[in-house]
mmCIF file of C-alpha atoms in Angstrom:
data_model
loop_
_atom_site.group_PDB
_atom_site.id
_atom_site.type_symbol
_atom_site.label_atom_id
_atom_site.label_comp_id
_atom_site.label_asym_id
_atom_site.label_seq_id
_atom_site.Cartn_x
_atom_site.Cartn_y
_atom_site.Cartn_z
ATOM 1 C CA UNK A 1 27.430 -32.704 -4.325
ATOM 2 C CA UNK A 2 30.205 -32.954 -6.900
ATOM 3 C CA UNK A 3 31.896 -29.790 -6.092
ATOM 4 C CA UNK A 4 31.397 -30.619 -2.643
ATOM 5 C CA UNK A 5 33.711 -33.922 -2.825
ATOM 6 C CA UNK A 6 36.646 -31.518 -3.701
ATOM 7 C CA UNK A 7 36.282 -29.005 -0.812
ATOM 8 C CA UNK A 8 38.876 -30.039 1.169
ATOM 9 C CA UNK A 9 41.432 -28.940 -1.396
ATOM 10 C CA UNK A 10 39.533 -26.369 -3.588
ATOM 11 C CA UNK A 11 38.834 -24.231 -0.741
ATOM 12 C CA UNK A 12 41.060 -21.518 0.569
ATOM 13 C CA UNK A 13 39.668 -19.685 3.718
ATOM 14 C CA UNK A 14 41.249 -16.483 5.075
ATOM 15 C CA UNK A 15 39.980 -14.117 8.043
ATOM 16 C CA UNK A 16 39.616 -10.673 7.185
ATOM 17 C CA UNK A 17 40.613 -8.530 9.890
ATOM 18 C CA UNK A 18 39.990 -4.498 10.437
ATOM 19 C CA UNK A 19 36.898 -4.717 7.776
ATOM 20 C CA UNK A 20 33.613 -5.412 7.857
ATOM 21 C CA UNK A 21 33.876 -6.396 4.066
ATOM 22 C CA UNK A 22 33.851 -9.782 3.310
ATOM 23 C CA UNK A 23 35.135 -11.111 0.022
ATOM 24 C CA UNK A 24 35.515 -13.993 -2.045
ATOM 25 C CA UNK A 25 37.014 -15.033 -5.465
ATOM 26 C CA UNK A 26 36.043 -17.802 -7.942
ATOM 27 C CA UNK A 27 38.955 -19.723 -10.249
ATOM 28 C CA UNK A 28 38.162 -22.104 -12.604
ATOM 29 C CA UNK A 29 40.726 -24.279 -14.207
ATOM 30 C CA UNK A 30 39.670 -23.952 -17.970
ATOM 31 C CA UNK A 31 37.669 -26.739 -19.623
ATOM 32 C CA UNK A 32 37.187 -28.613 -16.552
ATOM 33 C CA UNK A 33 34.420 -28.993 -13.690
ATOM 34 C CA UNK A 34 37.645 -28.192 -11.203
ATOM 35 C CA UNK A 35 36.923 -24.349 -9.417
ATOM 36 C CA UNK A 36 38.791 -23.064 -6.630
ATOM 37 C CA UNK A 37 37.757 -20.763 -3.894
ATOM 38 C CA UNK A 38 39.334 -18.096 -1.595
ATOM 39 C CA UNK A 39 36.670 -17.337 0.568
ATOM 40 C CA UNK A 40 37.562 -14.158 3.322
ATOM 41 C CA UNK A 41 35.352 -14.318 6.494
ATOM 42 C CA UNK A 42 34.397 -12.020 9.765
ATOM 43 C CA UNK A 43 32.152 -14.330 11.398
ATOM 44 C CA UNK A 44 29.414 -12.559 10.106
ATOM 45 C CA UNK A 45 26.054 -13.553 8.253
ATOM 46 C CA UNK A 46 27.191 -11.889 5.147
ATOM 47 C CA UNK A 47 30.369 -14.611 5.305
ATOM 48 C CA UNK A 48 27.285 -17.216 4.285
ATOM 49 C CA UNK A 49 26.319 -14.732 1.483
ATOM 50 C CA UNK A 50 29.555 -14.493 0.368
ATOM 51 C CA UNK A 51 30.017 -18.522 0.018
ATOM 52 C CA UNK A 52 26.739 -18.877 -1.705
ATOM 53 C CA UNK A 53 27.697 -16.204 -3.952
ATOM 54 C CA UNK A 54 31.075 -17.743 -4.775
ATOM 55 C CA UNK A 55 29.229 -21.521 -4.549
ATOM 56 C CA UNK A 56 27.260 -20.394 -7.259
ATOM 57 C CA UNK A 57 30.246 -19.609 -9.401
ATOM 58 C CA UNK A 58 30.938 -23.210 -8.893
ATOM 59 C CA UNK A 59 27.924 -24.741 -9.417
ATOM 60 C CA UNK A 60 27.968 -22.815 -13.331
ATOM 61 C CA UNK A 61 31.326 -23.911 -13.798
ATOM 62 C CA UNK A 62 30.490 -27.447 -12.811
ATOM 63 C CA UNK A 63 27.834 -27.352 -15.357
ATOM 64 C CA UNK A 64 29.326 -25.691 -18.404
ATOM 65 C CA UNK A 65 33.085 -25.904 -17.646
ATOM 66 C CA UNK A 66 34.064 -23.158 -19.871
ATOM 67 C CA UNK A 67 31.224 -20.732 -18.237
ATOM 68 C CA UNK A 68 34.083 -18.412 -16.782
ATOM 69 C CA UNK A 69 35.703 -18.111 -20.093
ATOM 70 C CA UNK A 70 33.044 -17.405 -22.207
ATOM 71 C CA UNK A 71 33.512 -14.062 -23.342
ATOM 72 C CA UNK A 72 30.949 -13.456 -25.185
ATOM 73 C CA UNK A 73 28.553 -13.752 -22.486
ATOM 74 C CA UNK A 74 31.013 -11.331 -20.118
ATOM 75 C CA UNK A 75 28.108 -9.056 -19.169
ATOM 76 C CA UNK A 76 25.967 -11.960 -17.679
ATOM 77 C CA UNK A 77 28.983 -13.765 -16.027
ATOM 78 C CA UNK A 78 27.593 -12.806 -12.412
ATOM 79 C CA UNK A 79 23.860 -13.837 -13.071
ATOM 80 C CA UNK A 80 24.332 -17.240 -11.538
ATOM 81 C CA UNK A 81 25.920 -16.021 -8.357
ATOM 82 C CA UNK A 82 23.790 -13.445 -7.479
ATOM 83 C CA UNK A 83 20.374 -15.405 -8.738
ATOM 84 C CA UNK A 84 21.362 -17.835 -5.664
ATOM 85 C CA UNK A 85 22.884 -14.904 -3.285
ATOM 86 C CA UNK A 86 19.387 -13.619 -3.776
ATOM 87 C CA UNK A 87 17.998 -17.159 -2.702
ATOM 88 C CA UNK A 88 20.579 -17.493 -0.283
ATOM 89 C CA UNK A 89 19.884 -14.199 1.417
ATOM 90 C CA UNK A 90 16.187 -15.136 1.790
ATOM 91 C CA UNK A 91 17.033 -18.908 3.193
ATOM 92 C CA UNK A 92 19.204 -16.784 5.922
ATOM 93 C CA UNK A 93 16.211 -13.981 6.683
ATOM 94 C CA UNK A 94 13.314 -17.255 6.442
ATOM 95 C CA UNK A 95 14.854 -20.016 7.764
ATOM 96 C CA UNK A 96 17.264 -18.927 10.546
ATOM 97 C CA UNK A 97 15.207 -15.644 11.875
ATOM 98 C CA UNK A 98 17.933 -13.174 10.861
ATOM 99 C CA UNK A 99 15.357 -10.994 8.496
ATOM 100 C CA UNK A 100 16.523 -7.950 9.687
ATOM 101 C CA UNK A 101 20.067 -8.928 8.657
ATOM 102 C CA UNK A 102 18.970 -10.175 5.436
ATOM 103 C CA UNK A 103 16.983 -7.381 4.538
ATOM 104 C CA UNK A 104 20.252 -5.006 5.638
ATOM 105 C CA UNK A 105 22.378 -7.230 3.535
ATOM 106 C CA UNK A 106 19.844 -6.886 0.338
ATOM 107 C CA UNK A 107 19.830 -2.859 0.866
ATOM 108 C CA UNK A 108 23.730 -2.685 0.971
ATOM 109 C CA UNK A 109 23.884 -4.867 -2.134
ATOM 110 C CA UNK A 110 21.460 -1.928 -4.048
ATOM 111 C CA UNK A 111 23.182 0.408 -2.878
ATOM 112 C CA UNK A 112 26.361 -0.686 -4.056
ATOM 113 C CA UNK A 113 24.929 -1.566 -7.235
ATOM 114 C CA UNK A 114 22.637 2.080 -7.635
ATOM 115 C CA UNK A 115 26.279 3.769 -6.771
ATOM 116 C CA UNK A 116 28.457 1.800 -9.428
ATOM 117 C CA UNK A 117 25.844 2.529 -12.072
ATOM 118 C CA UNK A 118 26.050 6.034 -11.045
ATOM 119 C CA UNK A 119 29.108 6.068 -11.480
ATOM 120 C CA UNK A 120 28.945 4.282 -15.084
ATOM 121 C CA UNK A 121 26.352 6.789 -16.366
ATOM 122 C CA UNK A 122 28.464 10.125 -15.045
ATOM 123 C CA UNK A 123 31.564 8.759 -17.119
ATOM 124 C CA UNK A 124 29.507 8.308 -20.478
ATOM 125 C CA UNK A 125 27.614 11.589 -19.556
ATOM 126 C CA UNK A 126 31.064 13.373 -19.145
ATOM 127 C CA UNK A 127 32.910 11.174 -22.589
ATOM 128 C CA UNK A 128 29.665 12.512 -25.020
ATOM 129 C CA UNK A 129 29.700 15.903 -23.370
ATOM 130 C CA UNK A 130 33.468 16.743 -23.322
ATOM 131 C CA UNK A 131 35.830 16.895 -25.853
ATOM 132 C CA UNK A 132 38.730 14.705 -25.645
ATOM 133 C CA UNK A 133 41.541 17.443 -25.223
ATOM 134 C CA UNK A 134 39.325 18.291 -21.682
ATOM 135 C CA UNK A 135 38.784 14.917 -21.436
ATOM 136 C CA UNK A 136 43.083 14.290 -20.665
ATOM 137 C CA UNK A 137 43.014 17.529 -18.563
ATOM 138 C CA UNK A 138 42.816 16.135 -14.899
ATOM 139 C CA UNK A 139 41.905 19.655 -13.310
ATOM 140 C CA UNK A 140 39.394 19.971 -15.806
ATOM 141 C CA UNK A 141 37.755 16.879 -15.386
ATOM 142 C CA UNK A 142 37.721 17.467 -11.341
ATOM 143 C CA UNK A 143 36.240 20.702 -12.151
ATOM 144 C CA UNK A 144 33.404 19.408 -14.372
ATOM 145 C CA UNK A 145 32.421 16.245 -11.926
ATOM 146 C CA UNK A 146 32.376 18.628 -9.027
ATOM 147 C CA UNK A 147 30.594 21.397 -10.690
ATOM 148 C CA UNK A 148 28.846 20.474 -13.246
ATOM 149 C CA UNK A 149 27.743 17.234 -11.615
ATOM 150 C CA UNK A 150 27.770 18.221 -8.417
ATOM 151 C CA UNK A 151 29.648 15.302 -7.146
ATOM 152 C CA UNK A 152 31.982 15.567 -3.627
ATOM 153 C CA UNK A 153 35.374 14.946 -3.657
ATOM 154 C CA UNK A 154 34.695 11.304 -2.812
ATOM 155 C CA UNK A 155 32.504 10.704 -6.112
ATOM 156 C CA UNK A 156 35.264 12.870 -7.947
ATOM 157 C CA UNK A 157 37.772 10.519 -7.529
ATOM 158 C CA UNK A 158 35.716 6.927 -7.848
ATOM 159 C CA UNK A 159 34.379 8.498 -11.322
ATOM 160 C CA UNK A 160 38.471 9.521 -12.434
ATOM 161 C CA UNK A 161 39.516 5.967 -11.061
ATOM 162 C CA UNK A 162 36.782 3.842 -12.048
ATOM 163 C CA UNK A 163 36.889 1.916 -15.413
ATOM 164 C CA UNK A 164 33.351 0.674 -16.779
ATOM 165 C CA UNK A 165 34.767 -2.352 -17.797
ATOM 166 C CA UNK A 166 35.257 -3.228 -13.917
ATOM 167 C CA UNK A 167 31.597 -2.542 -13.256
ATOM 168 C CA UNK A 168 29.180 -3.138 -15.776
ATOM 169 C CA UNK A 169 29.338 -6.547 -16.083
ATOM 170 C CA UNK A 170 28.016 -6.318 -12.146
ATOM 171 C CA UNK A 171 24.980 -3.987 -13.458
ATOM 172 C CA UNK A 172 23.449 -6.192 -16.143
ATOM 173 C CA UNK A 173 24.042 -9.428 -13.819
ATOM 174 C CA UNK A 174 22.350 -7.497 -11.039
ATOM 175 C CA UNK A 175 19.414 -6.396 -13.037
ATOM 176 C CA UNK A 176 19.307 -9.808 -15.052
ATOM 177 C CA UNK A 177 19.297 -11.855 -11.497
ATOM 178 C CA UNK A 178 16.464 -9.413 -10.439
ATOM 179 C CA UNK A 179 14.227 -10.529 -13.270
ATOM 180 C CA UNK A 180 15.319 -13.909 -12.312
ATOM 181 C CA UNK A 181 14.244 -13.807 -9.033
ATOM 182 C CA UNK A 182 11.150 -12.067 -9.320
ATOM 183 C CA UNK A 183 10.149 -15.066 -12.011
ATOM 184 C CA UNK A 184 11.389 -17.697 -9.183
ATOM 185 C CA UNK A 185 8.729 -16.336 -6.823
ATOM 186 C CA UNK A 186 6.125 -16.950 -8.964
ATOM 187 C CA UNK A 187 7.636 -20.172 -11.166
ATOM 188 C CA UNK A 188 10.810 -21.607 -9.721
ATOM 189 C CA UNK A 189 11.202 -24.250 -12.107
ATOM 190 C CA UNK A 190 11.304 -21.885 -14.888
ATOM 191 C CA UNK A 191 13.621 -19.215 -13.216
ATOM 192 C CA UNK A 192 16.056 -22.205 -12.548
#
């Protein structure tokens, strides 16, 4: 309700056109309950997933204003947001009849999440395997993800441009909201 009051100017909404994608972004203004949001939509159900995901951003922030700047805690930063797109995603399945859309959104989330920790675990495979003189050597690099690997040229070149950093905050979240949500079924007082 108290983030809600502020909609009218913390709220950005943009179409997204040419993608199916739909995307979303979360700014806080440090030390204070005031978060923005830029919120892309398709007129799809996964627009509501996005929101909720985003919403839940908010609803941290509103709580503990310096949530988004806590550093320390970087690798947990998207537990909040994806504990409620999880809840979210079941409301939409549940409560509006759209399982099968639900249940497609939920496999494309895994997915996405199986493939960037796939991608995490080739790049610390390939830094303890190889030395760091092959390591700078772009053709070998290609060489060793493609055949030692046995990645396509796709893989190749999300592996050579991916940074962990970027990702693995995603991965513990992901596997932290799991736990999360599998307690919530059982006790949702204590998940929340």
């Amino acid at each position: 309700k108290t983030m809600s009051k502020s909609f009218k100017d913390t709220i950005h909404m943009r179409r997204i056109t040419g993608s199916t994608i739909t995307a979303g972004q979360t700014y806080s203004v440090y030390n204070t309950p005031i978060t923005f949001f830029e919120l892309g939509y398709n007129n799809t159900i996964q627009d509501y997933v996005s929101a909720i995901h985003e919403f839940g951003h908010g609803i941290s922030c509103n709580i503990n204003p310096s949530a988004m700047w806590d550093f320390g805690k970087y690798c947990f930063i998207e537990v909040d947001s994806l504990f409620f797109e999880m809840l979210g995603t079941d409301y939409i399945g549940d409560k509006l009849g759209r399982k099968k859309d639900a249940f497609d959104i939920n496999m494309h989330v895994l997915k996405d999440y199986i493939y960037s920790a796939m991608l995490i675990s080739t790049k610390l495979d390939m830094y303890s395997e190889c030395d760091r003189f092959d390591l700078n050597n772009k053709r070998f690099v290609k060489q060793y993800l493609s055949k030692e690997i046995g990645l396509n040229k796709l893989g190749v070149n999300d592996v050579m441009n991916t940074w962990v950093r970027d990702y693995m905050h995603y991965i513990i979240s992901y596997l932290t909201a799991i736990e999360l949500y599998l307690m919530y079924q059982d006790t949702p007082q204590k998940a929340l």
